[in-house]
Short mmCIF file of C-alpha atoms in Angstrom, two decimals:
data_model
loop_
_atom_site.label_atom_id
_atom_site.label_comp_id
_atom_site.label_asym_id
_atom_site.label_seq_id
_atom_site.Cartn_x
_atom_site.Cartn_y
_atom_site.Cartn_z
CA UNK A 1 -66.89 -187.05 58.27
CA UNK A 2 -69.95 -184.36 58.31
CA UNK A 3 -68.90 -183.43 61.76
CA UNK A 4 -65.44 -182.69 60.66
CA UNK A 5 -66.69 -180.83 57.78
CA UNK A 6 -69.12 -178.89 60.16
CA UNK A 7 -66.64 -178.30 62.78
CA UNK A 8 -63.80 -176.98 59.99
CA UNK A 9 -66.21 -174.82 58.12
CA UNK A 10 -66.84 -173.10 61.23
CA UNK A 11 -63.37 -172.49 62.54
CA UNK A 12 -62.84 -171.01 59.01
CA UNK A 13 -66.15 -168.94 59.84
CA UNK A 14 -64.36 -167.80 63.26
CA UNK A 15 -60.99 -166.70 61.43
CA UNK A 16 -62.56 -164.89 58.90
CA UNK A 17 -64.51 -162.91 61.45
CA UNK A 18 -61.23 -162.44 62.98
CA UNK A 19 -59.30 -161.56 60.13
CA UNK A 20 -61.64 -159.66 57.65
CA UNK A 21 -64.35 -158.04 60.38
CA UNK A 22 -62.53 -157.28 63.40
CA UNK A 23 -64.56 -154.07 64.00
CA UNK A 24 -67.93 -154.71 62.55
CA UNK A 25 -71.17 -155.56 63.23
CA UNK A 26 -73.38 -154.22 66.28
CA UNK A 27 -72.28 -154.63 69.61
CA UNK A 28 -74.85 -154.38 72.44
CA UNK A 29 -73.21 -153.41 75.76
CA UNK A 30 -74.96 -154.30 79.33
CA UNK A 31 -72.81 -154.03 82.52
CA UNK A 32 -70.34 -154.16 80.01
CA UNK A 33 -71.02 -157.36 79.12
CA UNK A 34 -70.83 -157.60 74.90
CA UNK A 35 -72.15 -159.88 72.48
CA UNK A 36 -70.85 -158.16 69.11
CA UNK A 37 -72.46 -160.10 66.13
CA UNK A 38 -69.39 -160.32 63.36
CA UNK A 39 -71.14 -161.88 60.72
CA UNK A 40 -74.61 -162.48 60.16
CA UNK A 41 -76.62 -164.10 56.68
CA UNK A 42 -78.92 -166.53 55.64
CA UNK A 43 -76.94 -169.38 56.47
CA UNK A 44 -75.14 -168.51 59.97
CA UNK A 45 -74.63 -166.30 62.79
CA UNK A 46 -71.19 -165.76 64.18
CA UNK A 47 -71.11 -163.60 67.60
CA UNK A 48 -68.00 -163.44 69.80
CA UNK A 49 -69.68 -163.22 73.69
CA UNK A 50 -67.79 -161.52 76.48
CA UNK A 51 -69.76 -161.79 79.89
CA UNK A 52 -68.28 -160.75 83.28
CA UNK A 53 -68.34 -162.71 86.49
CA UNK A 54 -72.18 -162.61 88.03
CA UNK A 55 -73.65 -161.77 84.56
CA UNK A 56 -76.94 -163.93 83.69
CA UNK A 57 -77.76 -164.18 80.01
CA UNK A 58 -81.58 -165.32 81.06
CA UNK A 59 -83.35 -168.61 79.61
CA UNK A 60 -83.13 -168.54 75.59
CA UNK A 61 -82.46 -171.31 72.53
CA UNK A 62 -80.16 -171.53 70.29
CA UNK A 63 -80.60 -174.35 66.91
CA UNK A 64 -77.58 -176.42 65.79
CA UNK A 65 -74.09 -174.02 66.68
CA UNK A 66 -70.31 -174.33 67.23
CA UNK A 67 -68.90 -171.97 70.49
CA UNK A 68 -65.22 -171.96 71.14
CA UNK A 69 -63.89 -170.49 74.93
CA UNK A 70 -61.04 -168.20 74.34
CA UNK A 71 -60.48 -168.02 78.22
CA UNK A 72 -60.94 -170.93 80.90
CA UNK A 73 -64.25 -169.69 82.79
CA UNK A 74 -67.12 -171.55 85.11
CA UNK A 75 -70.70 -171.19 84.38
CA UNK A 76 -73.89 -172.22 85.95
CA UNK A 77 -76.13 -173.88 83.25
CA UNK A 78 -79.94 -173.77 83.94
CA UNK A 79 -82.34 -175.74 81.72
CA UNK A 80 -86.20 -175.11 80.78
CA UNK A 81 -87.23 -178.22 83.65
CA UNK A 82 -84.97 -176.70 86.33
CA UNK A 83 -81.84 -178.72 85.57
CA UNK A 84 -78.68 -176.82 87.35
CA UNK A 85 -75.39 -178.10 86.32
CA UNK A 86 -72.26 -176.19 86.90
CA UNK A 87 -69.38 -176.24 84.53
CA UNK A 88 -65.72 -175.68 84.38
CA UNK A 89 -64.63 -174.85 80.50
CA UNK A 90 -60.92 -174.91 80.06
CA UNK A 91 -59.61 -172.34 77.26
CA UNK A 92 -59.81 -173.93 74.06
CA UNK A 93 -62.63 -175.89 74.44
CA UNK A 94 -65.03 -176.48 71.57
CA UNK A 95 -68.24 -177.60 71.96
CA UNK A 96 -71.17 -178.85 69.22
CA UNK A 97 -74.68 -178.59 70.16
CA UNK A 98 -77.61 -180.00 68.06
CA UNK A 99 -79.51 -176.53 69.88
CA UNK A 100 -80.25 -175.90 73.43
CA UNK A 101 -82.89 -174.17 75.25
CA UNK A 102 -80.77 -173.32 78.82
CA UNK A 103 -80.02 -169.89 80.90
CA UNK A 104 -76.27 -169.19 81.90
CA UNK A 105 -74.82 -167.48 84.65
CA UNK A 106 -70.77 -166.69 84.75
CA UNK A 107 -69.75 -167.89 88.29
CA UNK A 108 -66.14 -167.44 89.65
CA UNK A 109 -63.78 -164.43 89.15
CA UNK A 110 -62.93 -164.90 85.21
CA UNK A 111 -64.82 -163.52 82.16
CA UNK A 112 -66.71 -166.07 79.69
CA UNK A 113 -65.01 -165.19 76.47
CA UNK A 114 -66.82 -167.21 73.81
CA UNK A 115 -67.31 -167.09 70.01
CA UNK A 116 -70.75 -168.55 69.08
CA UNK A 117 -71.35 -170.03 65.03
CA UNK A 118 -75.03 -170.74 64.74
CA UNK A 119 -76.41 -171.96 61.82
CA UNK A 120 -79.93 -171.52 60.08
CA UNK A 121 -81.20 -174.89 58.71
#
């Protein structure tokens, strides 16, 4: 029941961002790659993620978050003891995490199009 609750609170978080903050927040651009942070307060961070084929977001942690693929993309997943796995994410796919310490690299010829909910504690 508390992942259902979880998981609901933060597709509500996702259409609000959508729906009430579609052009704020900062948006940091690298190769044109964005990660534009739409909402951010003591209790969660939302950012929506677009990363191009080849780009590497380099080895970082995130705690306990939500991510939902708008597009169907592959990624190469790299964790801290030198764990490679490569994955295939449909469009549509949600994923929880209890937090993750792991570098990504976008592999293939299709944009990783993600929206990340984080939460604080």
């Amino acid at each position: 029941m508390k992942n259902i609750v979880i998981i609901f609170v933060g597709i509500s978080l996702m259409a609000l961002g959508f729906i009430l903050l579609p052009n704020t927040g900062a948006a940091s651009e690298q190769d044109n790659n964005i990660a534009k942070v739409l909402l951010d307060n003591e209790r969660v961070k939302v950012v929506e993620n677009i990363r191009h084929p080849g780009a590497l977001a380099p080895m970082h942690s995130h705690k306990a978050y939500i991510a939902y693929f708008f597009s169907a993309c592959k990624i190469k997943v790299t964790t801290p003891d030198g764990k490679v796995v490569e994955k295939s994410i449909p469009a549509g796919k949600l994923v929880w995490s209890n937090g993750v310490t792991h570098e990504v690299e976008v592999l293939g010829n299709t944009d990783l199009h993600s929206l990340h909910i984080q939460f604080k504690d």
